[in-house]
Short mmCIF file of C-alpha atoms and ligand atoms in Angstrom, two decimals:
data_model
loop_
_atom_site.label_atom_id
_atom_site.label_comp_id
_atom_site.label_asym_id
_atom_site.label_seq_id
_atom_site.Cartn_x
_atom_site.Cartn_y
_atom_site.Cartn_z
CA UNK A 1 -8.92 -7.10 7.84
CA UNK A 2 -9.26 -4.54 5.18
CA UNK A 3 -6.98 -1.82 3.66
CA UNK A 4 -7.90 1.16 1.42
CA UNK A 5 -6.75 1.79 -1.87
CA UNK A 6 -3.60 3.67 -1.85
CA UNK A 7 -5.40 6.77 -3.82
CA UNK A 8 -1.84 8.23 -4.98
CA UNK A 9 0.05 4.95 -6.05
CA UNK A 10 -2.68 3.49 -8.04
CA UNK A 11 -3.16 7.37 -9.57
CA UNK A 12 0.88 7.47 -10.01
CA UNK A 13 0.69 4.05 -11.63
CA UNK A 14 -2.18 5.10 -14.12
CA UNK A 15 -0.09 8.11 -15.35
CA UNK A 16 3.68 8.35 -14.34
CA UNK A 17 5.05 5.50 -17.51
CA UNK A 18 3.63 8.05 -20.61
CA UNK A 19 3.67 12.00 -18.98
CA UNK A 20 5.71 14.79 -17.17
CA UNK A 21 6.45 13.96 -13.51
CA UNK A 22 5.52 16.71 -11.54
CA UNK A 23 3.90 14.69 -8.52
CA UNK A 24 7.15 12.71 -7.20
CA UNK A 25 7.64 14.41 -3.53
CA UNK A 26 11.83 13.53 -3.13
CA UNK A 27 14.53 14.94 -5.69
CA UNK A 28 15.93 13.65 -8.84
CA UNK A 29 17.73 10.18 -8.52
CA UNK A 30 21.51 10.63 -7.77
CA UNK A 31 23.77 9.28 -9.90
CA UNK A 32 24.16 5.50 -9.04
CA UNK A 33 28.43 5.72 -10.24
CA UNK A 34 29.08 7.29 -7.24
CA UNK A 35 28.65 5.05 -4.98
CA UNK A 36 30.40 1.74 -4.64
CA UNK A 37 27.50 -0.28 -5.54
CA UNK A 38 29.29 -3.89 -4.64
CA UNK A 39 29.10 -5.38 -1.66
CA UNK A 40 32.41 -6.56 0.13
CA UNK A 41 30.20 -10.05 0.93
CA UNK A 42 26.37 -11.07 -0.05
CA UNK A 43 27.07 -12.77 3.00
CA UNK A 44 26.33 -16.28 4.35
CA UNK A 45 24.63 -14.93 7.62
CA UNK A 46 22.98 -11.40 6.83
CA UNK A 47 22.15 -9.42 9.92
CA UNK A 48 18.68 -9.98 10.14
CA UNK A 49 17.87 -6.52 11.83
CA UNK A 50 20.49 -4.96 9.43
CA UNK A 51 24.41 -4.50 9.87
CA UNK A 52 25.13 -3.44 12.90
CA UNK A 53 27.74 -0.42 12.62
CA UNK A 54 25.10 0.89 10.44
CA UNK A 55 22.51 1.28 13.41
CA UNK A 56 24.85 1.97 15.56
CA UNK A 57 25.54 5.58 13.33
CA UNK A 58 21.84 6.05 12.37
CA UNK A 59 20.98 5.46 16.19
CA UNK A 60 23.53 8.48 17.04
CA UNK A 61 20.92 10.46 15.36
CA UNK A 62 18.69 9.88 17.97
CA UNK A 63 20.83 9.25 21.01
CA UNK A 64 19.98 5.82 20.62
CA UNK A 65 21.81 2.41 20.55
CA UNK A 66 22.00 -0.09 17.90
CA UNK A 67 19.45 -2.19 19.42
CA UNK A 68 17.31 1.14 19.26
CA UNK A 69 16.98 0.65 15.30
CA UNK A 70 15.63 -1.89 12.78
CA UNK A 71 16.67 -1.10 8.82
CA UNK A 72 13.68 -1.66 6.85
CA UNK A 73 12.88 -1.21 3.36
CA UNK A 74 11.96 2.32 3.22
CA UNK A 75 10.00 4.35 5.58
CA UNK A 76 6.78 1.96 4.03
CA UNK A 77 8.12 -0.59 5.51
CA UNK A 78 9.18 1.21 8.76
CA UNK A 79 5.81 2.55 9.45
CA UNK A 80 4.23 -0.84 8.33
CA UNK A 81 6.39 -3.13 10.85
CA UNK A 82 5.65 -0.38 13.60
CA UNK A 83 1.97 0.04 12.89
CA UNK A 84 1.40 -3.85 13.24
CA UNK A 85 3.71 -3.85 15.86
CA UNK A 86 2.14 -1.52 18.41
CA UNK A 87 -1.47 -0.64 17.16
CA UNK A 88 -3.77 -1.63 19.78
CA UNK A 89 -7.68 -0.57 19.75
CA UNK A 90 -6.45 3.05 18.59
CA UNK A 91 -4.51 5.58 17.23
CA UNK A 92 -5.08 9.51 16.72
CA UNK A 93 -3.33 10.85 13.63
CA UNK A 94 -3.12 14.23 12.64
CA UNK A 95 -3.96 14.68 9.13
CA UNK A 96 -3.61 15.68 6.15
CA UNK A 97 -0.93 13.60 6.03
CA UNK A 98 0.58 10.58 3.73
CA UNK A 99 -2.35 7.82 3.27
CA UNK A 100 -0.31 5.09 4.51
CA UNK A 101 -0.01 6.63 8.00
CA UNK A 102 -3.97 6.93 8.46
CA UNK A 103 -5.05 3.69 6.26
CA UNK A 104 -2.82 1.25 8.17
CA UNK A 105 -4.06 1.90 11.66
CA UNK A 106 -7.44 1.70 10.31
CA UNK A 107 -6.73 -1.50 8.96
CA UNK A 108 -5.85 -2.83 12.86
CA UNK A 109 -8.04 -0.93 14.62
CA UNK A 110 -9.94 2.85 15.23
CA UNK A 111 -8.07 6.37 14.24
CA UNK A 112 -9.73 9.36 15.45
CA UNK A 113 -8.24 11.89 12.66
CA UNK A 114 -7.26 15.33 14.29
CA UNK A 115 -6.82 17.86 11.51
CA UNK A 116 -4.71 20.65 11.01
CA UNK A 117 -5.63 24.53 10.73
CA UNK A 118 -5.54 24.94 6.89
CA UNK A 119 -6.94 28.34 7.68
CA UNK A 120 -3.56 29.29 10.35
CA UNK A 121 -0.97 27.47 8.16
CA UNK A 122 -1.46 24.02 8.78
CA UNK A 123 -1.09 24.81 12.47
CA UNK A 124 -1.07 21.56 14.62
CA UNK A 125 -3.23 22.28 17.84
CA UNK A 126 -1.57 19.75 20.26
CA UNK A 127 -5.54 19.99 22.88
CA UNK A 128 -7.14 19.00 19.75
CA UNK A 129 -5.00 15.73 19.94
CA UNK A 130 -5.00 15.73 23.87
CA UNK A 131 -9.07 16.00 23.02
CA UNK A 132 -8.73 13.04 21.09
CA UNK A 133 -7.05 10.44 23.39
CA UNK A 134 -9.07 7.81 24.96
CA UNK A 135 -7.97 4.99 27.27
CA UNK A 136 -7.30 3.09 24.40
CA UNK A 137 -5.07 4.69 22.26
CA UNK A 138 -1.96 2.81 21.77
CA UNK A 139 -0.61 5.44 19.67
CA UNK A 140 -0.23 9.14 18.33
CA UNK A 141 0.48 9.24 14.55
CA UNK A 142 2.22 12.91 13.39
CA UNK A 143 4.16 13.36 9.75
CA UNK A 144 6.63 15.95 10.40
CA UNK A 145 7.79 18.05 8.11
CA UNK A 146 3.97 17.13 6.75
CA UNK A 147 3.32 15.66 3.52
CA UNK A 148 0.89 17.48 1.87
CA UNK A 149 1.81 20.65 2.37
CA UNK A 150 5.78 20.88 3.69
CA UNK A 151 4.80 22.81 6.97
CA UNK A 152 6.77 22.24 9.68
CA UNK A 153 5.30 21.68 13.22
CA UNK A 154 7.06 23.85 15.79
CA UNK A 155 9.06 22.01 18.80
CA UNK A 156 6.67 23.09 21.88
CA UNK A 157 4.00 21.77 19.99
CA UNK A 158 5.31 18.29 19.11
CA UNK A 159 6.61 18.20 22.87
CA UNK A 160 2.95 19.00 23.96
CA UNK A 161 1.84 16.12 21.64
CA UNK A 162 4.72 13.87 22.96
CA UNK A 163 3.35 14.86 26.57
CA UNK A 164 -0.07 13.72 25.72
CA UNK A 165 1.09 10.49 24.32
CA UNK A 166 3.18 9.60 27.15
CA UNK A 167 0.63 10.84 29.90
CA UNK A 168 -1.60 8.22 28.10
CA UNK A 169 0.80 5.17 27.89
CA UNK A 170 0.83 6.21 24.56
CA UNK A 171 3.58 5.87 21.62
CA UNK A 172 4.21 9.22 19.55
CA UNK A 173 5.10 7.73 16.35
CA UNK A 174 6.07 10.96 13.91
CA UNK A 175 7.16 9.98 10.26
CA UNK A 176 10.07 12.06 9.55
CA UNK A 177 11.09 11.29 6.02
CA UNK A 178 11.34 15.35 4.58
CA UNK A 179 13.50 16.17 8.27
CA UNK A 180 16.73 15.57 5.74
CA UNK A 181 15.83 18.80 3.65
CA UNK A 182 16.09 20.65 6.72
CA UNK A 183 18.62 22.20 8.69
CA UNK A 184 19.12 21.00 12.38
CA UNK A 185 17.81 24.17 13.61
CA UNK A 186 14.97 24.24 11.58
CA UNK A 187 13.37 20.95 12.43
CA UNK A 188 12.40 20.14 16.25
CA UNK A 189 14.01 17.01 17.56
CA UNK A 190 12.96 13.56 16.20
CA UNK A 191 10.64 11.72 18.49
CA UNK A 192 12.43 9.01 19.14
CA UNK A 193 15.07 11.09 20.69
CA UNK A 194 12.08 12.82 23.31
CA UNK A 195 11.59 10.17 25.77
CA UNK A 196 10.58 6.09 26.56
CA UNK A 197 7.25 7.09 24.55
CA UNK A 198 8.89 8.15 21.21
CA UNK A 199 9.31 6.56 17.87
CA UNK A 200 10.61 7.86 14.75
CA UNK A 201 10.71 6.89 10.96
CA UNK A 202 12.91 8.40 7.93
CA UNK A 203 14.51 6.98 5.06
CA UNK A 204 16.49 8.12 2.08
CA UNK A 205 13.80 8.11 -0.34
CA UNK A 206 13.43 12.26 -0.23
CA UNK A 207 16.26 14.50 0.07
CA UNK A 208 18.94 11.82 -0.64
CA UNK A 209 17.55 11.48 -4.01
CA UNK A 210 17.42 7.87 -3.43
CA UNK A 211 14.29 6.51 -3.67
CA UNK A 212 15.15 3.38 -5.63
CA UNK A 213 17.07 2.42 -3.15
CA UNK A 214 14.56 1.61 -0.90
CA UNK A 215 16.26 1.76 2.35
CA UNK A 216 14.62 2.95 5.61
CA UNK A 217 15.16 2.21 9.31
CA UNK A 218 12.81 2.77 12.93
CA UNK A 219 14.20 4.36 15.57
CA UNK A 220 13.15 4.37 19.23
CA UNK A 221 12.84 2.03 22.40
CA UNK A 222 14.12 -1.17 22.09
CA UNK A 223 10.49 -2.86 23.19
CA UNK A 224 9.33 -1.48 20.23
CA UNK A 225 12.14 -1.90 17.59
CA UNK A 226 11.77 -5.53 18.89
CA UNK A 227 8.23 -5.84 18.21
CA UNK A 228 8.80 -4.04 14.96
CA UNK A 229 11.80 -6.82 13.80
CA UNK A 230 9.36 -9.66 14.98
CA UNK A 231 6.81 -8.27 11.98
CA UNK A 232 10.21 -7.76 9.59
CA UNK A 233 10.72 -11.31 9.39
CA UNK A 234 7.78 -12.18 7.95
CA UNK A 235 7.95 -9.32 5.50
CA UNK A 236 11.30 -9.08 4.19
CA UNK A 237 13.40 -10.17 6.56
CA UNK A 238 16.94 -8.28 6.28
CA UNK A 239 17.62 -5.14 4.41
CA UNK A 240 18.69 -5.37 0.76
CA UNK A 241 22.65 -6.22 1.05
CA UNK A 242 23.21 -3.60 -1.59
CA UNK A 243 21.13 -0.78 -0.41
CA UNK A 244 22.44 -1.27 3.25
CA UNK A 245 26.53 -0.73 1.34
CA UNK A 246 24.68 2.13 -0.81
CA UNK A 247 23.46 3.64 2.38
CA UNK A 248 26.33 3.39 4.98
CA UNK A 249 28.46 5.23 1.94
CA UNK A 250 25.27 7.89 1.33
CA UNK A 251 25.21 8.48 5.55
CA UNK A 252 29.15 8.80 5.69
CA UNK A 253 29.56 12.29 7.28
CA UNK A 254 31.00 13.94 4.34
CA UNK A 255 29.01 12.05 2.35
CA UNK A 256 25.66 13.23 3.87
CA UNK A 257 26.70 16.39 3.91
CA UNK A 258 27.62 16.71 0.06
CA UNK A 259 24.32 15.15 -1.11
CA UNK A 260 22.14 17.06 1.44
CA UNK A 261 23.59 20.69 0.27
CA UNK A 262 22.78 19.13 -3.96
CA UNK A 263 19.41 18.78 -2.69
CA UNK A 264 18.81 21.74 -0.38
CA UNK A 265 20.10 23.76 -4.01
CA UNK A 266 18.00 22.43 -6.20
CA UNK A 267 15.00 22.62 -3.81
CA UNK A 268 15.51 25.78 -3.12
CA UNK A 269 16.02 27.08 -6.78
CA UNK A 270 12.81 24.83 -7.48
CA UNK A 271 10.38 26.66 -5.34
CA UNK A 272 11.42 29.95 -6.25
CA UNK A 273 10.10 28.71 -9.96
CA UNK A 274 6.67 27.52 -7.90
CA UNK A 275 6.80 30.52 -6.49
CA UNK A 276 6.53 32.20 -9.32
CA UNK A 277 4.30 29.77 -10.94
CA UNK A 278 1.71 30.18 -8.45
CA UNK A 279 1.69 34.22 -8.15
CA UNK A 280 1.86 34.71 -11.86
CA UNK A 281 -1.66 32.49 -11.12
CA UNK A 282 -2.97 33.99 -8.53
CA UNK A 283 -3.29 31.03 -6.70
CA UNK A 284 -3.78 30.34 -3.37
CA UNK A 285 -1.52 28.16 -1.11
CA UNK A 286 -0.04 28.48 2.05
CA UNK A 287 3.67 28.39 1.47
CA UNK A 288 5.93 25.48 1.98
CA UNK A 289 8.75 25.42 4.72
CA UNK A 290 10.88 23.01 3.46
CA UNK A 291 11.43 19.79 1.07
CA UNK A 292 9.41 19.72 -2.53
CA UNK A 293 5.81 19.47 -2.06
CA UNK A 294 3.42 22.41 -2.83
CA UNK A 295 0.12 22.12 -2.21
CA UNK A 296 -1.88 24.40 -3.73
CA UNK A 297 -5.69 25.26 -4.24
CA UNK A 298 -7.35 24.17 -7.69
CA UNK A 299 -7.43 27.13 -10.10
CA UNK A 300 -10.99 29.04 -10.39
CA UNK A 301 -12.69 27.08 -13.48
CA UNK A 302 -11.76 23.83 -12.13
CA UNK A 303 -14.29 21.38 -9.92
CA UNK A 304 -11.88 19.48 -7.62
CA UNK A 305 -8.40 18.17 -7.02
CA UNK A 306 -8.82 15.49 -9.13
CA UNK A 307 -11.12 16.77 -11.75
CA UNK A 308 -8.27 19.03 -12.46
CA UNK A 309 -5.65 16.83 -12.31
CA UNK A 310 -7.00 14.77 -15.21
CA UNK A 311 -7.55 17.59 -17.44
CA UNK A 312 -3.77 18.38 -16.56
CA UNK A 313 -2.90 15.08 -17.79
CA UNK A 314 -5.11 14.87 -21.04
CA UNK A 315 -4.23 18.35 -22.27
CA UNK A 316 -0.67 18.84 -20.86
CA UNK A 317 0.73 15.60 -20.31
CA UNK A 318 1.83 16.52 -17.13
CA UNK A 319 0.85 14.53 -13.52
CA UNK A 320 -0.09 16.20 -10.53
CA UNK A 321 -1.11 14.39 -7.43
CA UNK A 322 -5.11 15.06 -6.74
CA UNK A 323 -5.64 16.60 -3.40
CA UNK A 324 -8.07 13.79 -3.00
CA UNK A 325 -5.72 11.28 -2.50
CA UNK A 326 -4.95 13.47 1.55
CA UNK A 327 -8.73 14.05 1.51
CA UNK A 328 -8.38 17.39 0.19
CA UNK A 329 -10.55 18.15 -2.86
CA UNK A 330 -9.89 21.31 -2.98
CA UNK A 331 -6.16 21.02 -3.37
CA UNK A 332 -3.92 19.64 -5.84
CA UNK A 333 -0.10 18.73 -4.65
CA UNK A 334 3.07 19.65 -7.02
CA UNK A 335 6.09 18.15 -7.09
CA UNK A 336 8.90 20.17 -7.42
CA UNK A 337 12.32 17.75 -6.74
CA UNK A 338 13.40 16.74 -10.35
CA UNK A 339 15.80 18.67 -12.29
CA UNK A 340 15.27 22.36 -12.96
CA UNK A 341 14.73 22.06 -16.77
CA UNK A 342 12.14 19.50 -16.27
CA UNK A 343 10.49 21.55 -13.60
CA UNK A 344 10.65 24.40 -16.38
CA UNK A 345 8.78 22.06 -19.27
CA UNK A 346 6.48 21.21 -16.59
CA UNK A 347 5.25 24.35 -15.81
CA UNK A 348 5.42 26.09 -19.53
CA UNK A 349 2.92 23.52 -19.68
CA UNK A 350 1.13 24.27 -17.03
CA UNK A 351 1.00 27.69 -17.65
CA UNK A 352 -0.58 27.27 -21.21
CA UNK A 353 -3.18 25.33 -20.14
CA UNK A 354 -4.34 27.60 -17.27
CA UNK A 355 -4.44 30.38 -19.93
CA UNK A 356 -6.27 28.87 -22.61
CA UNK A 357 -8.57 28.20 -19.18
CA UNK A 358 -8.51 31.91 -18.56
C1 PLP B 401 5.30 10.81 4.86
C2 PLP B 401 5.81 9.67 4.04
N1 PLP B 401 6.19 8.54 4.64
C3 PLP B 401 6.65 7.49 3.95
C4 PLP B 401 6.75 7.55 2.57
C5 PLP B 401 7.30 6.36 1.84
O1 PLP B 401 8.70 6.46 1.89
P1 PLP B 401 9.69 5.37 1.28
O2 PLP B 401 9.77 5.64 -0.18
O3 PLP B 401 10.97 5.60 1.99
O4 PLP B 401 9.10 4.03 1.57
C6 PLP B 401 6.36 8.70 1.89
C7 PLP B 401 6.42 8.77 0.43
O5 PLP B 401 5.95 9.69 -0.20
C8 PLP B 401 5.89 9.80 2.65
O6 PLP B 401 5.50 10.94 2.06
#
């Protein structure tokens, strides 16, 4: 068995210790003070699938029981555990998309990649994934909210691809890690909450500001959260005792609510900047719906994604994330979560370099 590279980590690790962040795709870290960060026990016996009450509340999210979800660290590991959990032969996954969701399956088995409209908005045409089913798919692979370029697929279409799935025996796994940035009524329902053939991922890593943490979970039917566990113990086992207590106190209703509006805030006050960056520019992009990615074409001058993204590195000390790294030359993707001032430094920077380019 082989795996790819992971294009952005080992670009992120060649850059992030010495230059300006502007490639990180979840918001500034919250302050850690605020939570409680000691556990009442380490515990003798640790849940293995994580505590209880905790899945319990996260399941409620999906109309699903505690036995219905499996607390992993971070959505990596969710998608991991459920990837060598259920991937058969095949899988179709709709890309652009984060690498880890097209480089795992193709570790186990065959994708057939089904790509989205860049020219309609990163529409997702649900016959073009129905097109791409074969009598051997064990699964159907969909990021939503999408990570490149923070589109959000509409609810008739993710039904349609959940109707596909299921008509093939098939499990709709959709990665919903940026759903948090969203209102309810902006975002369709997760997958796991659509039917026997749906699976959904998240963690706190994005809009919780929480990456650190490292706390995820998998929700969906218990045949598969089962299978999912059985790979967990062999990875890590049980969740982190002090990310599960940081987590039940970061998912408390009030809570939740508190650190969601922080982030909706500065996200939204962030992408007016981008917004500005990019017309002052004239660049092209197609705008984002939601959480902190932009992902927006490489300025005229430039000879790729990651041609440019070097010389933004060298000359401004500022990291972007190379549109090669989702297959997308053309494209670079900009990070937009951290603090507003550093957002600001970020983009004077940016905005010097692309006029001396002029
Ligand atoms: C779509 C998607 N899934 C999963 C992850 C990894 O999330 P976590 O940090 O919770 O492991 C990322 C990180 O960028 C992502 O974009």
């Amino acid at each position: 068995m082989q795996i790819e590279p992971f294009a952005l980590e080992r670009w992120f690790a060649a850059h992030e210790a010495d230059n300006l962040m502007l490639a990180e795709s979840g918001v500034r870290p919250l302050d850690p003070t605020r939570f409680d960060l000691v556990p009442e026990d380490f515990g003798y016996v640790i849940p293995t699938d994580g505590d209880p009450g905790l899945r319990a509340h996260i399941g409620e999210r999906y109309d699903r029981d505690a036995d219905e979800v499996l607390l992993t660290c971070g959505a990596q590991e969710a998608n991991f555990v459920t990837f060598a959990a259920l991937m058969g032969e095949h899988a179709v996954v709709v890309t652009p998309t984060y690498q880890s969701l097209h480089a795992l399956p193709e570790a186990f088995g065959a994708v057939t990649r089904v790509e989205l409209d860049a020219g309609a908005d990163w529409r997702l045409d649900p016959e073009a994934v129905a097109e791409a089913i074969r009598p051997d798919t064990a699964l159907v692979v969909l990021n939503n909210p999408n990570n490149p370029t923070g589109r959000v697929h509409r609810p008739d279409r993710v039904r349609a691809v959940y109707e596909h799935a299921a008509d093939a025996g098939a499990y709709l796994l959709c990665d919903g890690v940026y759903r948090p940035f969203a209102g309810a009524d902006e975002v369709p329902p997760p997958a796991a909450s659509l039917g026997p053939y749906g699976v959904s991922t998240c963690s706190l890593s994005k809009a919780y500001g929480l990456a650190g943490l490292r706390f995820g979970w998998v929700a969906g039917p218990r045949e598969v959260v089962e299978a999912a566990a059985q790979w967990k113990d062999y990875t890590t086992i049980s969740p982190p005792a002090v990310s599960q207590r940081v987590a039940e106190q970061a998912l408390e209703p009030e809570t939740e609510a508190e650190i969601l509006a922080e982030s909706r805030d500065l996200a939204a006050r962030n992408h007016e900047l981008v917004r500005e960056f990019v017309d002052r520019h004239g660049l092209a992009w197609t705008e984002p719906e939601t959480g902190v990615n932009a992902f927006i074409e490489v300025p005229d001058g430039f000879f790729g994604g990651r041609s440019f993204c070097e010389r933004v590195v060298e000359e401004a000390g500022v990291v972007l994330a190379p549109g090669e790294a989702f297959d997308q030359p053309d494209r670079f993707r900009l990070g937009f979560g951290d603090e507003t001032a550093h957002l600001e430094e970020g983009l004077e920077r940016l905005d010097e370099l692309l006029e001396r380019h002029a």
